[in-house]
PDB file of C-alpha atoms in Angstrom:
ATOM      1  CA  UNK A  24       0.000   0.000   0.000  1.00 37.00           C
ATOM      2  CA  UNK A  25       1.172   3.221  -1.138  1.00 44.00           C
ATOM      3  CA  UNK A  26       1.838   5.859   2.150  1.00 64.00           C
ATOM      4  CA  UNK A  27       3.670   8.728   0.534  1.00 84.00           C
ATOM      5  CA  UNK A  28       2.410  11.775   2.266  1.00 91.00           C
ATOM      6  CA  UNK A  29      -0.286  12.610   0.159  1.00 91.00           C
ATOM      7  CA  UNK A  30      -0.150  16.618   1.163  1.00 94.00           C
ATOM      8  CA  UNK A  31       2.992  17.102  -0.334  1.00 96.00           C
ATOM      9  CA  UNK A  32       4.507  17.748  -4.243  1.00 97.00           C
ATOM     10  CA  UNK A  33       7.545  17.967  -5.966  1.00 98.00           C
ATOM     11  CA  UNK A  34       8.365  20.565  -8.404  1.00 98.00           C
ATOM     12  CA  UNK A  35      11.866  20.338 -10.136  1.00 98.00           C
ATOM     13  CA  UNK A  36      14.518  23.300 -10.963  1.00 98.00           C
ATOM     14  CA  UNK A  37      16.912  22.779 -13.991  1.00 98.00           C
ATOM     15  CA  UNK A  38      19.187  24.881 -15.971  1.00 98.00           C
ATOM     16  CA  UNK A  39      23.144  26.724 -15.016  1.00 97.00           C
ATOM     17  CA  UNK A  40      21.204  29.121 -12.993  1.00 97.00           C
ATOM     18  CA  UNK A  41      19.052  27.551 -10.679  1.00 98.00           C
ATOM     19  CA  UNK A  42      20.992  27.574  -8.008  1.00 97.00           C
ATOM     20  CA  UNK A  43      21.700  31.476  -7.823  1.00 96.00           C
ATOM     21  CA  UNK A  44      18.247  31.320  -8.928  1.00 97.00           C
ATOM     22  CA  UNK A  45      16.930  30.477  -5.750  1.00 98.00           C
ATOM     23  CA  UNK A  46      19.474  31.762  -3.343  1.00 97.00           C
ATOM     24  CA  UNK A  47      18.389  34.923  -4.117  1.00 95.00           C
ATOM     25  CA  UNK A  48      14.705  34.348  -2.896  1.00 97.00           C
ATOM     26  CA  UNK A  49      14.218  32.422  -0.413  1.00 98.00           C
ATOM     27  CA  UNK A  50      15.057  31.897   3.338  1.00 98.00           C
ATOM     28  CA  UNK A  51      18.533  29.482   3.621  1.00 98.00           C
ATOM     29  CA  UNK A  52      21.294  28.938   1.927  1.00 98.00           C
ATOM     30  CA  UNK A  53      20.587  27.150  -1.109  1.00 97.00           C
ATOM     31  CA  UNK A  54      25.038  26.886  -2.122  1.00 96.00           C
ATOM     32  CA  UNK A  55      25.121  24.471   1.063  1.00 94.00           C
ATOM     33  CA  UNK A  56      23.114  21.635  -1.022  1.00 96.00           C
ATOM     34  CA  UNK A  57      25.051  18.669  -1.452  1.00 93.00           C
ATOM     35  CA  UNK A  58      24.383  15.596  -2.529  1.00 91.00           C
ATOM     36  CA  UNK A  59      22.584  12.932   0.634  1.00 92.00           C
ATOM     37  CA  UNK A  60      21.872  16.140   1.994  1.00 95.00           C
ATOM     38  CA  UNK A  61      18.580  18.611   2.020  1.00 98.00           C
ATOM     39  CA  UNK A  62      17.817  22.172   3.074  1.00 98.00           C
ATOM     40  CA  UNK A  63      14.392  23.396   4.714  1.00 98.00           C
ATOM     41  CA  UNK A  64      13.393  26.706   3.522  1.00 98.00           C
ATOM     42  CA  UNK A  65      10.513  29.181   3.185  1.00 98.00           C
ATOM     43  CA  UNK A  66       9.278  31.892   0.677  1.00 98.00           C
ATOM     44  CA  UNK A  67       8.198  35.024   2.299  1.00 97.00           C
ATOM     45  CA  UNK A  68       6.624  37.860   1.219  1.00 96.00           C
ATOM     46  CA  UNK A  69       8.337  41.442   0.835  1.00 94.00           C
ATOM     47  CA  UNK A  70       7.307  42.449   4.196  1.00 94.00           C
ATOM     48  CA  UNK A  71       8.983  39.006   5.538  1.00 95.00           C
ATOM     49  CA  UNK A  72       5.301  37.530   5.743  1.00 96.00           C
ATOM     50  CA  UNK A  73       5.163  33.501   5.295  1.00 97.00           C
ATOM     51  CA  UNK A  74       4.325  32.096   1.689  1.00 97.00           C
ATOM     52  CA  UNK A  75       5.092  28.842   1.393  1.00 98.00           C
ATOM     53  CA  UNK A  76       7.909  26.260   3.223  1.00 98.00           C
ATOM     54  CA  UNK A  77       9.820  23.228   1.801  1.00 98.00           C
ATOM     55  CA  UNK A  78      12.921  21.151   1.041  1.00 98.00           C
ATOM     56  CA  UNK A  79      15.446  20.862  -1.859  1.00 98.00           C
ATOM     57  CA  UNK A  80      17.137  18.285  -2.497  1.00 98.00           C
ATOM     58  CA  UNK A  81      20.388  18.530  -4.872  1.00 96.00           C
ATOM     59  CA  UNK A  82      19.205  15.646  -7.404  1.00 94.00           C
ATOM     60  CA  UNK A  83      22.542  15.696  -9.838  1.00 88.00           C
ATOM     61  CA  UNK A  84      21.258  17.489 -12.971  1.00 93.00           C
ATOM     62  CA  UNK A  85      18.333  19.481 -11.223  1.00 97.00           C
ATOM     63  CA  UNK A  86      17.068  20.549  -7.794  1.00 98.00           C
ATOM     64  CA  UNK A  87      13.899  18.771  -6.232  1.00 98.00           C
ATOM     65  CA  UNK A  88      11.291  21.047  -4.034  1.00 98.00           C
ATOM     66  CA  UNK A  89       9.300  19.164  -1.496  1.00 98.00           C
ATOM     67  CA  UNK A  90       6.375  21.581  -0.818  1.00 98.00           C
ATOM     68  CA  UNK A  91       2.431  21.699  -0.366  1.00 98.00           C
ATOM     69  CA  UNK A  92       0.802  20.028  -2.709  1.00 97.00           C
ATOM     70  CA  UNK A  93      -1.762  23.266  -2.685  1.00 97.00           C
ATOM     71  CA  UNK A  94       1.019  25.345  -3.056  1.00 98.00           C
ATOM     72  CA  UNK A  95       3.333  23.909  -6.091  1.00 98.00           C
ATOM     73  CA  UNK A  96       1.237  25.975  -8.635  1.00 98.00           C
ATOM     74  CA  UNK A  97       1.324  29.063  -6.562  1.00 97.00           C
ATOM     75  CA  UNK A  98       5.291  28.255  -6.068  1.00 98.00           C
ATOM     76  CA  UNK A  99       6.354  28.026 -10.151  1.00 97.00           C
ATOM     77  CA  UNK A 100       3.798  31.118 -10.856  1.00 97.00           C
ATOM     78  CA  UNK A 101       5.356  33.176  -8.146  1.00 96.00           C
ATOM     79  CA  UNK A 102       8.458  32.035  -8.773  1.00 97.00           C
ATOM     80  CA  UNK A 103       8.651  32.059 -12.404  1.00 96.00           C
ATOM     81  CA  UNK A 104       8.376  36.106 -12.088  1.00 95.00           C
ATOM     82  CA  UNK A 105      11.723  36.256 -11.026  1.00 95.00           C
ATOM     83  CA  UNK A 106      13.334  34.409 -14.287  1.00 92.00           C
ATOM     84  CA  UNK A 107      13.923  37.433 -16.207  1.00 90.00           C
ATOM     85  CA  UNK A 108      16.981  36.527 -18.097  1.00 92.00           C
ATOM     86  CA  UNK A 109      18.085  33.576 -15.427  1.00 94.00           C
ATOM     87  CA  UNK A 110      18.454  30.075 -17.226  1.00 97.00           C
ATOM     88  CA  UNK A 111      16.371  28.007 -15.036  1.00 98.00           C
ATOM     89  CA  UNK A 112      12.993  26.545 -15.625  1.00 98.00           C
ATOM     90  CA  UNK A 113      10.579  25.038 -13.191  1.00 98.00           C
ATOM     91  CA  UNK A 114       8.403  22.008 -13.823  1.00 97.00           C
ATOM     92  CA  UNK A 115       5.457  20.204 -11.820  1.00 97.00           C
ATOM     93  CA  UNK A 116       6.661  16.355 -11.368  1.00 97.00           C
ATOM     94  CA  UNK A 117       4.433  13.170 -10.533  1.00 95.00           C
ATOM     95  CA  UNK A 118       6.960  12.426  -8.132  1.00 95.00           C
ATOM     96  CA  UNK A 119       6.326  11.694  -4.421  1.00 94.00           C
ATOM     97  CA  UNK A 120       7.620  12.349  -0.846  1.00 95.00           C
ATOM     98  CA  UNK A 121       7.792   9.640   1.724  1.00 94.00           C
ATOM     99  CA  UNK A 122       9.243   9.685   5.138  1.00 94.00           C
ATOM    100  CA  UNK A 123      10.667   7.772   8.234  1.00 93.00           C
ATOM    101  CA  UNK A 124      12.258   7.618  11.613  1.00 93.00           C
ATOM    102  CA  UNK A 125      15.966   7.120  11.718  1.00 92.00           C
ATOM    103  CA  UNK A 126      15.532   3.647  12.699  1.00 91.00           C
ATOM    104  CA  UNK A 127      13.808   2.802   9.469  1.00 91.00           C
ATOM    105  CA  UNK A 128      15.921   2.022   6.258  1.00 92.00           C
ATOM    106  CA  UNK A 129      15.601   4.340   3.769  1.00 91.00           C
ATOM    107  CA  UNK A 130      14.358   2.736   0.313  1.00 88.00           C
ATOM    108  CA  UNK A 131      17.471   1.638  -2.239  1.00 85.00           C
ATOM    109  CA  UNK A 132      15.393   3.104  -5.307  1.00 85.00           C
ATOM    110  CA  UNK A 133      14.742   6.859  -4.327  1.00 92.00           C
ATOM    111  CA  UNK A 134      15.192   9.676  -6.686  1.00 95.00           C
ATOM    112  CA  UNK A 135      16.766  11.271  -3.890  1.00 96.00           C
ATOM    113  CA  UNK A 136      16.651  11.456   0.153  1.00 95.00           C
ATOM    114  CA  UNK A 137      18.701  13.149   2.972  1.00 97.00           C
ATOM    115  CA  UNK A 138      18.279  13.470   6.695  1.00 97.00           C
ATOM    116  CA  UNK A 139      15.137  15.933   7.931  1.00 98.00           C
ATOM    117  CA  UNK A 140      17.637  18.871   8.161  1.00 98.00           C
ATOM    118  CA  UNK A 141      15.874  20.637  11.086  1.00 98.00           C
ATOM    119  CA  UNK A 142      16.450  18.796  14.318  1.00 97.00           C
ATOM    120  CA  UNK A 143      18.094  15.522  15.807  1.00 95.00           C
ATOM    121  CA  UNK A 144      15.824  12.527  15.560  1.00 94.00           C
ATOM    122  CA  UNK A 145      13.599  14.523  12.785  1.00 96.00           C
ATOM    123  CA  UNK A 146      14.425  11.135  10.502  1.00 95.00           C
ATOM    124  CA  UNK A 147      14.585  11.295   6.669  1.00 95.00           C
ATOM    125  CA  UNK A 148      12.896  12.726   3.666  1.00 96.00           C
ATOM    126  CA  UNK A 149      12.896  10.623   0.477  1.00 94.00           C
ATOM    127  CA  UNK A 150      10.928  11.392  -3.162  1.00 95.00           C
ATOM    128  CA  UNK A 151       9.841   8.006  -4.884  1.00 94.00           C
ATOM    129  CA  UNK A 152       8.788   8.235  -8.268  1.00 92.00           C
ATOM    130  CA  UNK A 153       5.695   5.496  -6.811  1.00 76.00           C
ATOM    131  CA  UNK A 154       5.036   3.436  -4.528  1.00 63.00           C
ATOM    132  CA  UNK A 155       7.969   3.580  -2.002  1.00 58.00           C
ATOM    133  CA  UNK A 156       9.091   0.538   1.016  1.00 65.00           C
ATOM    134  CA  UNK A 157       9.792   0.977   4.910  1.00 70.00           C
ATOM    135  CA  UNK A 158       8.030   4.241   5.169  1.00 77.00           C
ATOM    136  CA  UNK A 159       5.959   5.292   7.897  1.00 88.00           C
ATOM    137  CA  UNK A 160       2.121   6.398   7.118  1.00 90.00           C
ATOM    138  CA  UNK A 161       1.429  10.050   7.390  1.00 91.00           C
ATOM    139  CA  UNK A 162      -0.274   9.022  10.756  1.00 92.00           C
ATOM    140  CA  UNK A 163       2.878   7.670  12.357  1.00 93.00           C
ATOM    141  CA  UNK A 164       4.661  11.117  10.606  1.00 94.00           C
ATOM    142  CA  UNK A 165       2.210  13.144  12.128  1.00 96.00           C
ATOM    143  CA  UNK A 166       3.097  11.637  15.545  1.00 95.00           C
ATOM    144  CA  UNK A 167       6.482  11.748  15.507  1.00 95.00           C
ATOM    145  CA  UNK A 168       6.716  15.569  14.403  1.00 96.00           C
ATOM    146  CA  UNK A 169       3.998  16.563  17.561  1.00 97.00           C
ATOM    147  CA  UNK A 170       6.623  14.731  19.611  1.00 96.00           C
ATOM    148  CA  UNK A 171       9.325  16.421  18.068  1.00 97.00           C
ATOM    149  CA  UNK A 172       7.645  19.849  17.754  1.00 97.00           C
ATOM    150  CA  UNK A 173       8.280  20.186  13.938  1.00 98.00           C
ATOM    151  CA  UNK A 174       5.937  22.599  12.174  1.00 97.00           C
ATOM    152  CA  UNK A 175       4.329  21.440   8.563  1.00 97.00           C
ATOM    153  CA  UNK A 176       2.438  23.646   5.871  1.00 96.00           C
ATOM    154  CA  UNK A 177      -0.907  23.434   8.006  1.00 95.00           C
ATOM    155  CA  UNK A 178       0.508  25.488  10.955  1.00 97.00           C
ATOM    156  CA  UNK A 179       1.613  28.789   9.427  1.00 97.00           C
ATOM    157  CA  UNK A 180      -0.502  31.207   7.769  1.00 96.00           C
ATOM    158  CA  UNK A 181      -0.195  32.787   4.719  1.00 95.00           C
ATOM    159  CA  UNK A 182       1.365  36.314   4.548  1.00 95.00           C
ATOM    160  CA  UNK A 183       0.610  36.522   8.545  1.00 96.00           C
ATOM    161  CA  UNK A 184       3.211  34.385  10.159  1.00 97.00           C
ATOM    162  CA  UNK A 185       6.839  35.446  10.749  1.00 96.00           C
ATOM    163  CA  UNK A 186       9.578  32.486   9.691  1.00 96.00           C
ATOM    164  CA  UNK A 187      10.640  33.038  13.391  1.00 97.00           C
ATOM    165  CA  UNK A 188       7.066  32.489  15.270  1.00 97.00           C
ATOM    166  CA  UNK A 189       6.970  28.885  13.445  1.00 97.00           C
ATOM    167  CA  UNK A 190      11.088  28.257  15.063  1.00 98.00           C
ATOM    168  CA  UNK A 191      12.762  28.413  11.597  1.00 98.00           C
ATOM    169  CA  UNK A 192      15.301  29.806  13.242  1.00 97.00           C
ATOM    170  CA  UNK A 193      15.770  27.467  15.324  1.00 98.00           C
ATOM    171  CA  UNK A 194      15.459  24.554  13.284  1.00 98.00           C
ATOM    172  CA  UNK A 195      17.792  25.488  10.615  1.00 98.00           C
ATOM    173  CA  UNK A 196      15.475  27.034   8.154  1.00 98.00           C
ATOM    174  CA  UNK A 197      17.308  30.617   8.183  1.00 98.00           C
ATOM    175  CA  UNK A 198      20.418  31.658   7.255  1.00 97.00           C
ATOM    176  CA  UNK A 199      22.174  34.808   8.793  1.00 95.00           C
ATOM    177  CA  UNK A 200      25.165  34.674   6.678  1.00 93.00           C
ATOM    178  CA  UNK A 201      24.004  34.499   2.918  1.00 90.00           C
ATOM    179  CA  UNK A 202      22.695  37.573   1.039  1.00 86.00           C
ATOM    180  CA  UNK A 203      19.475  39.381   0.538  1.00 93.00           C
ATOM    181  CA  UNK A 204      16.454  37.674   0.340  1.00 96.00           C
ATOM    182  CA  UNK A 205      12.859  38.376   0.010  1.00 95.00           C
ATOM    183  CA  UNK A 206      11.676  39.522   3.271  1.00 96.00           C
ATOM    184  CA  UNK A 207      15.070  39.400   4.944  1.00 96.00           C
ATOM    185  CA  UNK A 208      15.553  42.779   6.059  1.00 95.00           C
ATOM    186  CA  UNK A 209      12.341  42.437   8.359  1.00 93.00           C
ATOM    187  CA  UNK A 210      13.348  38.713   9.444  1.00 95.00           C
ATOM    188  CA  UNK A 211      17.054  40.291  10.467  1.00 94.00           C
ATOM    189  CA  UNK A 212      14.992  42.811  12.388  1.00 93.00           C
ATOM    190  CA  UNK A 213      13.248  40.546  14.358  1.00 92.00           C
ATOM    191  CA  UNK A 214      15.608  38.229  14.980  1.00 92.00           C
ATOM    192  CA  UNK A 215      18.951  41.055  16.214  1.00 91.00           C
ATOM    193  CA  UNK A 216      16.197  42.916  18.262  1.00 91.00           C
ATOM    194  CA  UNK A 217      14.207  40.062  19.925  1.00 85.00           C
ATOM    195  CA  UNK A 218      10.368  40.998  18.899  1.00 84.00           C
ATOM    196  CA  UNK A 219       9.234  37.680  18.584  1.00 93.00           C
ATOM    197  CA  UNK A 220       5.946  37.665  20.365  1.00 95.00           C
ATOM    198  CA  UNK A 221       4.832  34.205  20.006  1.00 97.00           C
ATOM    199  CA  UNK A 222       6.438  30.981  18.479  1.00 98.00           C
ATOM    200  CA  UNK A 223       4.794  27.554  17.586  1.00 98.00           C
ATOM    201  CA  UNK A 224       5.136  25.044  20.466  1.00 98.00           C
ATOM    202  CA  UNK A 225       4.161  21.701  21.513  1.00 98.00           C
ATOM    203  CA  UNK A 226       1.611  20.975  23.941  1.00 98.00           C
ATOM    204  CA  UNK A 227      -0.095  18.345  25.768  1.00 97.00           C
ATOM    205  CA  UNK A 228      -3.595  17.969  27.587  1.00 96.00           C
ATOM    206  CA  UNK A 229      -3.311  16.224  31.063  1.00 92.00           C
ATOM    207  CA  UNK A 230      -6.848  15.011  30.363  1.00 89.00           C
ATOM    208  CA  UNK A 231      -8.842  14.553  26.899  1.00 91.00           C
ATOM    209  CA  UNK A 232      -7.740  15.167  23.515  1.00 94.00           C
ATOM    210  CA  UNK A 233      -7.547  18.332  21.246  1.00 94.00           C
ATOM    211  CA  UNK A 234     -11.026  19.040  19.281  1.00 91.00           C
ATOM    212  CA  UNK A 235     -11.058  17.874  15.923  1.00 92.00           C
ATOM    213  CA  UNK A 236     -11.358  21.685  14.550  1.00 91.00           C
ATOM    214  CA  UNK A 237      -9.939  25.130  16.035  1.00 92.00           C
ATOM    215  CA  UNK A 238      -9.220  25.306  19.756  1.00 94.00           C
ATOM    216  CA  UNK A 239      -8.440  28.283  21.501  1.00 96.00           C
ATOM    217  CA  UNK A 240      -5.855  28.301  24.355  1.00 97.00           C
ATOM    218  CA  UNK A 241      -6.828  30.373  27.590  1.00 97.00           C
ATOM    219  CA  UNK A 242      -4.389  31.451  30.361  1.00 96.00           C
ATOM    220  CA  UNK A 243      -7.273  32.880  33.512  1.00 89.00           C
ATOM    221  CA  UNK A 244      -9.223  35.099  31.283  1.00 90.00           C
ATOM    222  CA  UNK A 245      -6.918  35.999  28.263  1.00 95.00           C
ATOM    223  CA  UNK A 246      -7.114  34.000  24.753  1.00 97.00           C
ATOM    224  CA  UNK A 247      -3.282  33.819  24.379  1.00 98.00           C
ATOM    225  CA  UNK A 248      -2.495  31.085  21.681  1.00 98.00           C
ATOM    226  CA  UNK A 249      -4.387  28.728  18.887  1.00 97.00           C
ATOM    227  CA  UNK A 250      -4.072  24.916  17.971  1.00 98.00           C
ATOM    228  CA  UNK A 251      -2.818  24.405  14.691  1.00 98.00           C
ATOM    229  CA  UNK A 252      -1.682  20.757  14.010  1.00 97.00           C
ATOM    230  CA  UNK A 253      -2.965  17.809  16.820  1.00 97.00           C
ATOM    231  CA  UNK A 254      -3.586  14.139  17.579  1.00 97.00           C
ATOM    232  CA  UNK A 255      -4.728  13.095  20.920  1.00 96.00           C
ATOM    233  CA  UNK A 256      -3.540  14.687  23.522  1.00 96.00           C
ATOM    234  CA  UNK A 257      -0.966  16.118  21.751  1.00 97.00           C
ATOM    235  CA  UNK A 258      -0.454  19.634  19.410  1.00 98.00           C
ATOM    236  CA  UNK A 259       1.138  22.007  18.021  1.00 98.00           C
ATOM    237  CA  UNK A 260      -0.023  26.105  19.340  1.00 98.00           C
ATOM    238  CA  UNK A 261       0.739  29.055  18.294  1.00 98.00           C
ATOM    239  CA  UNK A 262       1.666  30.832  21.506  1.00 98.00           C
ATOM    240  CA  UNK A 263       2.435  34.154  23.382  1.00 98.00           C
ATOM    241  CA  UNK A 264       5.437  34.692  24.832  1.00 96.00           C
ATOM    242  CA  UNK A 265       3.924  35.958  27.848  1.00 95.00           C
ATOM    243  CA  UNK A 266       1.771  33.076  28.257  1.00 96.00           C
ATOM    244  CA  UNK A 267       4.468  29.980  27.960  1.00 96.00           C
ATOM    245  CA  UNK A 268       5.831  29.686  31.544  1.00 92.00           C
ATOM    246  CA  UNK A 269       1.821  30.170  33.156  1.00 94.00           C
ATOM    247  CA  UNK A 270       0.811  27.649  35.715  1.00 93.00           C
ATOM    248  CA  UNK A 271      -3.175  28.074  34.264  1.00 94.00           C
ATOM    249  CA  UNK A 272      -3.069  27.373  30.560  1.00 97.00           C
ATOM    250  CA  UNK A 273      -6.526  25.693  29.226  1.00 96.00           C
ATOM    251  CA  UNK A 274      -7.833  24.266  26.260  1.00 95.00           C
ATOM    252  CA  UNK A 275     -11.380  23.622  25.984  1.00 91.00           C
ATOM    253  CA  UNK A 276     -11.823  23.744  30.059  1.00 91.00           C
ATOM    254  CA  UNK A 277      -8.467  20.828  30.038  1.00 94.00           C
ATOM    255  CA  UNK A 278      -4.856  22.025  31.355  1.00 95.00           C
ATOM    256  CA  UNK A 279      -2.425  22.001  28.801  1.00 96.00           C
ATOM    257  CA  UNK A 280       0.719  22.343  29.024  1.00 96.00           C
ATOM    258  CA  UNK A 281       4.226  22.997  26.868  1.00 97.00           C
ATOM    259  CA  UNK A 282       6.310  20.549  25.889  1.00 97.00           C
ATOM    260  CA  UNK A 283      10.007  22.046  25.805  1.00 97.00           C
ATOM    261  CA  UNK A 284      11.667  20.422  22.818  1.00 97.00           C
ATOM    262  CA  UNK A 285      15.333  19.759  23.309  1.00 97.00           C
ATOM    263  CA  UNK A 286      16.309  21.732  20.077  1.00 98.00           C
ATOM    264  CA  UNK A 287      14.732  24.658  21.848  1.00 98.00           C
ATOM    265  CA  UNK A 288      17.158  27.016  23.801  1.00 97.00           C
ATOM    266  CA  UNK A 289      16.882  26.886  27.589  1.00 96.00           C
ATOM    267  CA  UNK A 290      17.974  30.178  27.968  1.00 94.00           C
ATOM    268  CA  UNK A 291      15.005  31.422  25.533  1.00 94.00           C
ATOM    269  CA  UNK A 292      12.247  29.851  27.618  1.00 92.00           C
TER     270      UNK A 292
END
């Protein structure tokens, strides 16, 4: 049975410039690519506003985007403004992404796959052109990235979040040392003066399990966060600074709770 995560696409870059093609736009360092290894990135907006995230993968002749399958269109239109003179085109693919913990062998006949880039024990990204082996079903990938506090497409918001209030800054998805970028001059901002408000956490319920839909967090009388991505007892909220060290954090009437992630810095807690 086929278990490729079904929310995800690949679109594929080819042509001399398509590295300096990209480096110029988006979020990380796109010269670090190497072969067996991937980079996790983000488009912003002008005004450093969240468009879409992903991973690219140096595939020999071409570089492979993992992104939303929602997005991919929206991705080689947006993108494909930028071309001007650059020789690079951008293509939709039928290929797939499938996934897996560390302790699960990664398939011999990938196009291409590299370690999940953002934290320790993230596991591995792999695209398939079908039907791939060993993978784990989007439930099981689901779990693991609650556990591990890893964000996906469904918890940002387009053109409202900051790159820093879902941690990509903290899970490698920035880089401080390469060029301009599209929205880097307000993402440099917020990161040298320290106005990040609220960041993406995980949480857990002592009692119950999340709602199927929405779910508003609630420290004494103040809304001061939102569930985004959740399974059990377990989530993903966007929440205020101010709010992550109180002793009276609810969800639907249940304490909740943060979950501090080890890739997380103590000292920023």
């Amino acid at each position: 049975m086929n278990q490729h995560l079904s929310h995800r696409a690949v679109l594929s870059f080819t042509g001399a410039d398509r590295t300096s093609f990209l480096q110029g736009l988006i979020t990380n360092d796109v010269q670090s690519l190497m072969p067996a290894t991937s980079v996790w990135s983000a488009l912003l907006t002008p005004q450093g506003r969240w468009l879409s995230e992903f991973f690219l993968y140096d595939a020999s002749d071409r570089i492979l985007m993992d992104c939303a399958v929602d997005h991919a269109d929206m991705l080689a239109k947006r993108l494909s403004r930028f071309r001007l003179r650059a020789d690079v085109q951008i293509e939709k693919t039928d290929l797939r992404v499938i996934t897996g913990a560390e302790s699960r062998p990664v398939p011999p006949d990938t196009i291409t796959h590299a370690p999940d880039p953002r934290c320790d024990g993230a596991g591995w990204r792999a695209i398939v052109t079908g039907t791939g082996q060993n993978e784990e079903t989007p439930t099981e990938f689901l779990e693991r990235r609650l556990t591990l506090g890893l964000p996906d497409v469904m918890d940002f918001e387009s053109e409202q979040t900051l790159a820093l209030e879902a941690d990509m800054d903290l899970l490698n998805g920035v880089s401080w040392k390469k060029g301009c970028y599209m929205g880097q001059e307000l993402t440099a901002r917020t990161h040298y003066r320290g106005l990040v408000k609220r960041r993406l956490l995980p949480v857990v319920l002592s009692h119950g399990t999340f709602p199927d839909e929405g779910g508003i967090i609630i420290a004494g009388d103040r809304e001061v966060g939102d569930i985004r991505s959740r399974s059990g007892n377990r989530a993903l909220a966007m929440l205020r600074r101010d709010a992550w060290s109180s002793p009276e954090l609810t969800c639907n009437g249940q304490p909740l709770s943060v979950v501090w992630p080890a890739w997380f810095p103590p000292e920023m807690r």
